[in-house]
Coordinates of N, CA and C in Angstrom, one line a residue:
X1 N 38.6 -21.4 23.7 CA 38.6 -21.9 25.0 C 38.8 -20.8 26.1
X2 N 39.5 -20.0 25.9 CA 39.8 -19.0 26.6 C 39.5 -17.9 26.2
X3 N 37.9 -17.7 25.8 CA 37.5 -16.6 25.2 C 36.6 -15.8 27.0
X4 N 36.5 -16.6 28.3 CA 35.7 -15.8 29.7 C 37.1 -14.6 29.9
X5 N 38.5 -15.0 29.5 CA 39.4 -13.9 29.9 C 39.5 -12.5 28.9
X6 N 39.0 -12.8 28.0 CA 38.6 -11.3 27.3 C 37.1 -11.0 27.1
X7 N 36.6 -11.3 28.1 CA 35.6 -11.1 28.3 C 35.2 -9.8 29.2
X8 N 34.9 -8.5 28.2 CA 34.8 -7.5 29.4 C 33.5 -7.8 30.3
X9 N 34.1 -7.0 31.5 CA 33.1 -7.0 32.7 C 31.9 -5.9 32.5
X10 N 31.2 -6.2 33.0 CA 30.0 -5.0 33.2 C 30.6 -3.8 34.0
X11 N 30.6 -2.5 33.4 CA 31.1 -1.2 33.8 C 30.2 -0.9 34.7
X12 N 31.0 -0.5 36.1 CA 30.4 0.0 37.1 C 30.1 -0.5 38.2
X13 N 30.1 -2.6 38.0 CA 29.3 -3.2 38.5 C 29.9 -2.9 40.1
X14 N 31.0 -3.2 40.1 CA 31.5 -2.6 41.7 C 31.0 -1.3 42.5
X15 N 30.7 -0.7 41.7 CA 30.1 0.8 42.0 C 28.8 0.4 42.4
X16 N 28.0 -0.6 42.2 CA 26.4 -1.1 42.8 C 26.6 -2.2 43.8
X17 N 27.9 -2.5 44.0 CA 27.8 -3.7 45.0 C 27.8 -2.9 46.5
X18 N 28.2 -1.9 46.6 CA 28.3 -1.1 48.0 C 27.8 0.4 47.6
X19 N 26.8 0.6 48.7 CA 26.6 2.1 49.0 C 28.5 3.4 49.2
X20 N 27.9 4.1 48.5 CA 29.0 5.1 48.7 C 29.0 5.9 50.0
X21 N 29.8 5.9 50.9 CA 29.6 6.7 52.3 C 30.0 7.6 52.1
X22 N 29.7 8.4 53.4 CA 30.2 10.0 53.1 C 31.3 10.3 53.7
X23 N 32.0 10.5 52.7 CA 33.5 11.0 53.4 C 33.6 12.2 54.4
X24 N 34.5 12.3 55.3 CA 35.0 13.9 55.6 C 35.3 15.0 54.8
X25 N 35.9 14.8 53.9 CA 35.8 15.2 52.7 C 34.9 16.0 51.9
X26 N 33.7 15.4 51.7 CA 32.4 15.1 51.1 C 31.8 16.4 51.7
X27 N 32.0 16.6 52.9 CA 30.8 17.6 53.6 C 32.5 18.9 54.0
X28 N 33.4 18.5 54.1 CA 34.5 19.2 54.3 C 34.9 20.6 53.4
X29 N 35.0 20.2 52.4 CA 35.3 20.8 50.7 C 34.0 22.1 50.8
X30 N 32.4 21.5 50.8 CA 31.9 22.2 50.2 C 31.3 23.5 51.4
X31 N 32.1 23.0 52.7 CA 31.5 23.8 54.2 C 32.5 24.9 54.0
X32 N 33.6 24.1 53.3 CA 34.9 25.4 53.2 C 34.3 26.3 52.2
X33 N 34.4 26.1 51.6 CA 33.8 27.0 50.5 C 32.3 27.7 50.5
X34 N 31.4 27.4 51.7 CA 31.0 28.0 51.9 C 31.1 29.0 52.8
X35 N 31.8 28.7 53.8 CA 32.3 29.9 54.6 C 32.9 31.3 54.3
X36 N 34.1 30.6 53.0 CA 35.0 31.8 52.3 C 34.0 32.5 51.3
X37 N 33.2 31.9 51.1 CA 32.1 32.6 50.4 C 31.1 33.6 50.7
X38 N 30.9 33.1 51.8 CA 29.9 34.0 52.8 C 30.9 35.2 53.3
X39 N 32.1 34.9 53.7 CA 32.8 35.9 54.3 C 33.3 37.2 53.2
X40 N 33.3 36.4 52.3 CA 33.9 37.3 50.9 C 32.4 38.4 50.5
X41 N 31.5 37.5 50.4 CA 30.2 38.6 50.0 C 29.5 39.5 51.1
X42 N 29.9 38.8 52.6 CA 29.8 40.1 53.5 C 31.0 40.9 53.3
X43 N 32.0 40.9 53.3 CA 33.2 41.6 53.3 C 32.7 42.7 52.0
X44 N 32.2 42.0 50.6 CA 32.4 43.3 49.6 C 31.1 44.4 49.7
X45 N 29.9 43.3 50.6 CA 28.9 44.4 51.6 C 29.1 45.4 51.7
X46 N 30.1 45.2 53.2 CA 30.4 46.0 53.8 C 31.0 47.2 53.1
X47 N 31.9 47.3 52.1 CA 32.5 48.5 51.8 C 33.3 49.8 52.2
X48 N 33.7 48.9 53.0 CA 35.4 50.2 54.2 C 34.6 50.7 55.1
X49 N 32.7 50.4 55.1 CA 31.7 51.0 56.5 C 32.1 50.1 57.2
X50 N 30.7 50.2 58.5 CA 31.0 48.9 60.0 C 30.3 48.3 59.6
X51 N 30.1 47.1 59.8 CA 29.8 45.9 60.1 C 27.9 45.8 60.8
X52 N 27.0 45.8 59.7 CA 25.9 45.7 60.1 C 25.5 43.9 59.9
X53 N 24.2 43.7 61.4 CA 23.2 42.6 60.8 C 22.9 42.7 59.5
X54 N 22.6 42.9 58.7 CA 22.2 42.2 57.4 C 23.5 42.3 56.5
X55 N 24.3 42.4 57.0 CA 25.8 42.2 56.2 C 25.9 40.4 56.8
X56 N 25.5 40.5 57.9 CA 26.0 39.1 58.8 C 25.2 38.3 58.0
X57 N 24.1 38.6 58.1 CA 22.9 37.9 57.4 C 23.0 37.2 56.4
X58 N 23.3 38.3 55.1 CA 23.8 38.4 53.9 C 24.7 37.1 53.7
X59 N 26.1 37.8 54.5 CA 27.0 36.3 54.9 C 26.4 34.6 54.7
X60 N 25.9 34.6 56.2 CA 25.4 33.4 56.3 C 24.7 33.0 55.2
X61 N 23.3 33.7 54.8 CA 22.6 32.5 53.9 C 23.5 32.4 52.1
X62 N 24.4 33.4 52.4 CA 24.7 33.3 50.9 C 26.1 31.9 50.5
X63 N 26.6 31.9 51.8 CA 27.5 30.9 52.3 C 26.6 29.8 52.1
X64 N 25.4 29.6 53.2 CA 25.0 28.0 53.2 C 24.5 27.7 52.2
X65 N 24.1 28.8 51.2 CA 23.4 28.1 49.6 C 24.4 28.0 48.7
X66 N 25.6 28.7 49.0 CA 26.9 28.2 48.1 C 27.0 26.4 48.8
X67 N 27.6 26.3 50.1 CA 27.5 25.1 50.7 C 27.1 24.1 50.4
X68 N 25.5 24.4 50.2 CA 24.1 23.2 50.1 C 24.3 22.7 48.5
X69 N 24.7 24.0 47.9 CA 24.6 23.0 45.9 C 25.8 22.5 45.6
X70 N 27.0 22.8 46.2 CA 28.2 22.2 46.2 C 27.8 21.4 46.6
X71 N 27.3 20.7 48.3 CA 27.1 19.3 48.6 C 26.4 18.4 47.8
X72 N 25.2 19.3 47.3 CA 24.5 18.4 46.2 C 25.2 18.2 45.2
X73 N 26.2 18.9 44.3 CA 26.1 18.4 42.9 C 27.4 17.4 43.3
X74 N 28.3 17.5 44.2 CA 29.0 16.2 44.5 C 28.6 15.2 45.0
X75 N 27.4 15.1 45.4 CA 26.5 14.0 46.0 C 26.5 13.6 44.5
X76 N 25.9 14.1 43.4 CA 25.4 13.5 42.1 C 26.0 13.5 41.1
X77 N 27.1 13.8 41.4 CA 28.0 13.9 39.8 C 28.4 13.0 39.4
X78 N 28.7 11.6 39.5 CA 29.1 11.1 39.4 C 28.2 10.2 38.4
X79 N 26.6 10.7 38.7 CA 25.4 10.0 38.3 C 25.1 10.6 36.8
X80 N 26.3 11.7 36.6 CA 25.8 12.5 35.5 C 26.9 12.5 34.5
X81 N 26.3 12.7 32.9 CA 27.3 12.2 32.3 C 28.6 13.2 32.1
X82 N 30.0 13.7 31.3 CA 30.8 14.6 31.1 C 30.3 15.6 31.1
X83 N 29.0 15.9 29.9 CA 29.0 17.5 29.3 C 28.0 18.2 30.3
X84 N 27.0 17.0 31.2 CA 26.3 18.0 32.1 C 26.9 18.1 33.4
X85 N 28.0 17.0 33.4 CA 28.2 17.4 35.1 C 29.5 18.8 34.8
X86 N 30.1 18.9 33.6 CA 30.6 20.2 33.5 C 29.9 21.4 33.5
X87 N 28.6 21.0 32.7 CA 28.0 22.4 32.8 C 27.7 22.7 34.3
X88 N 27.1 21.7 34.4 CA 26.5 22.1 36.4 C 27.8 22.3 37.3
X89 N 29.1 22.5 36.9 CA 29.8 22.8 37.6 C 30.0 24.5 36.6
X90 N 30.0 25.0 35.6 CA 30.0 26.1 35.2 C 29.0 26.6 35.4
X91 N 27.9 26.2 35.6 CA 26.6 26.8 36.0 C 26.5 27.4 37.7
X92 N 27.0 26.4 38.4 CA 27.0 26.7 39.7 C 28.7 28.2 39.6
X93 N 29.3 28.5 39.1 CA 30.7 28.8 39.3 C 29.8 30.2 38.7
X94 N 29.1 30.3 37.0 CA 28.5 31.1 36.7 C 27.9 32.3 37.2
X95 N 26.9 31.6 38.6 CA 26.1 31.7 39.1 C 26.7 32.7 40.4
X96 N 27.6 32.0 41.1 CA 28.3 32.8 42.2 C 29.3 33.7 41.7
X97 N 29.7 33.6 40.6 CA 31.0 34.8 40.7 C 29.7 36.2 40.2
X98 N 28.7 35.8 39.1 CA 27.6 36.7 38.7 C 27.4 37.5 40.2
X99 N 26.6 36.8 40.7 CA 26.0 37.3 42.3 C 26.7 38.3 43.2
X100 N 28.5 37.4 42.9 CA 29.5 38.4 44.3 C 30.1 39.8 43.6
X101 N 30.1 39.5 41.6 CA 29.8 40.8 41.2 C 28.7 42.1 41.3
X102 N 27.9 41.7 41.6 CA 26.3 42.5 41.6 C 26.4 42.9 42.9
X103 N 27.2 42.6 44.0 CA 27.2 43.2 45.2 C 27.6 44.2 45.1
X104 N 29.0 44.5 44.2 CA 29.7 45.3 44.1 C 29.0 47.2 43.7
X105 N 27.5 47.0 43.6 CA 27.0 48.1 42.7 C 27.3 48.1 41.6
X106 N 27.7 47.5 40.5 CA 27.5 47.8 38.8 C 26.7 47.3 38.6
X107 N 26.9 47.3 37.0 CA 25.6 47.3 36.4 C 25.2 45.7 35.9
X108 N 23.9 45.2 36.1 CA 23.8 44.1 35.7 C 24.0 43.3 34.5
X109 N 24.9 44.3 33.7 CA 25.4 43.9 32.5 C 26.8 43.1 32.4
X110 N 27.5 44.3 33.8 CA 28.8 43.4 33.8 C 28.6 42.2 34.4
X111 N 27.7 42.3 35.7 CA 27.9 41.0 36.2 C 27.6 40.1 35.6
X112 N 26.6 39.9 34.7 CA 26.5 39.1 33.6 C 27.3 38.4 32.9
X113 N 27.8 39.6 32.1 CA 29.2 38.9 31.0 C 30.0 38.2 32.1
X114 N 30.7 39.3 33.5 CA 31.9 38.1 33.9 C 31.5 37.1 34.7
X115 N 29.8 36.7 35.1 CA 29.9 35.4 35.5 C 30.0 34.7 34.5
X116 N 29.2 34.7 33.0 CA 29.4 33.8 32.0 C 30.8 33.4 31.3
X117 N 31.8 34.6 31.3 CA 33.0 34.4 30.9 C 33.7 33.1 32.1
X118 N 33.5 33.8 32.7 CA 33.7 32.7 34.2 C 33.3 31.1 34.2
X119 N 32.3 31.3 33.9 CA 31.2 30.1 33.8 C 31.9 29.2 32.7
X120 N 32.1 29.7 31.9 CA 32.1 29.0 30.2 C 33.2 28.6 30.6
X121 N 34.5 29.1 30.8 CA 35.9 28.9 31.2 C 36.1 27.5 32.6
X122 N 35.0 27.6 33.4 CA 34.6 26.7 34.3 C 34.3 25.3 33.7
X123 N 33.4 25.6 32.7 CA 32.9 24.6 31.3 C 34.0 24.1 30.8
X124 N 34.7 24.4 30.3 CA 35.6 24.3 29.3 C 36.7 23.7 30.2
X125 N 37.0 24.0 31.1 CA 38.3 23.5 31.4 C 37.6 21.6 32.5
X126 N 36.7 21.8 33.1 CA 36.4 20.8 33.7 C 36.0 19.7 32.7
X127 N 34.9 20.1 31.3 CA 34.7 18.9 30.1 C 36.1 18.7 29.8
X128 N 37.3 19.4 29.7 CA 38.5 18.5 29.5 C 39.0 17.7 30.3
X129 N 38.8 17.7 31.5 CA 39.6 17.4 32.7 C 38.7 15.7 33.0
X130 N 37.2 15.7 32.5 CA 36.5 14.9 33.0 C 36.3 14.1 31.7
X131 N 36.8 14.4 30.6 CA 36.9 13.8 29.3 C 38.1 13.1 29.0
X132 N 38.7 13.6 29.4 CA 40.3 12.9 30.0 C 40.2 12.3 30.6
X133 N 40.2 11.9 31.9 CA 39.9 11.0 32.6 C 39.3 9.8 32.7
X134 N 38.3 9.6 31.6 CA 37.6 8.7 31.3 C 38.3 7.2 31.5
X135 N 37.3 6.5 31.9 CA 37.9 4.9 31.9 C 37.4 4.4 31.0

């Protein structure tokens, strides 16, 4: 008789009844991080010299493409399952610490290893965090 009260619900279904808006937050998080990003890879530019345009340059676009794939992969992660929305958060993390090493002048060997050390470690700690959490 009372078998509609253990009746599970369809997962998610609340999640399709309303569009998700965009928080302050949403565009907040990844404008910060792109700023300290851009400032950080003009700054290791620069190198104790002055302050040239294409240091500024440098800055800016390296900031708003840090920015733009943060915005995106929080726009979609949610659409993605644990092991890839971890990876695409170790991929993106991979990706930028690789890059703001190779400014530095070494060799593209190190930057390599320590974005992927980086990266995997990004991996690793976010699949537990988003594995955990599971409903």
């Amino acid at each position: 008789m009372v078998t509609h009260a253990a009746m599970p619900g369809r997962k998610g279904a609340r999640a399709h009844a309303r569009p998700r808006s965009l928080t302050p937050y949403a565009v907040a998080v990844p404008l910060a991080l792109g700023i300290i990003y851009g400032f950080y890879a003009a700054f290791i530019r620069r190198d104790g010299g002055p302050s040239t345009g294409g240091q500024v340059v440098l800055g800016l676009v390296s900031g708003a493409a840090v920015a733009a794939l943060c915005f995106a992969l929080g726009r979609i992660q949610r659409t993605l399952p644990h092991g890839l929305r971890a990876l695409a958060y170790g991929a993106l993390t991979a990706c930028a610490i690789g890059f703001l090493v190779s400014l530095t002048d070494t060799s593209v060997l190190r930057s390599t290893v320590l974005g992927l050390v980086v990266g995997v470690g990004v991996f690793l700690t976010t699949f537990y965090l988003f594995y955990s959490r599971e409903r």
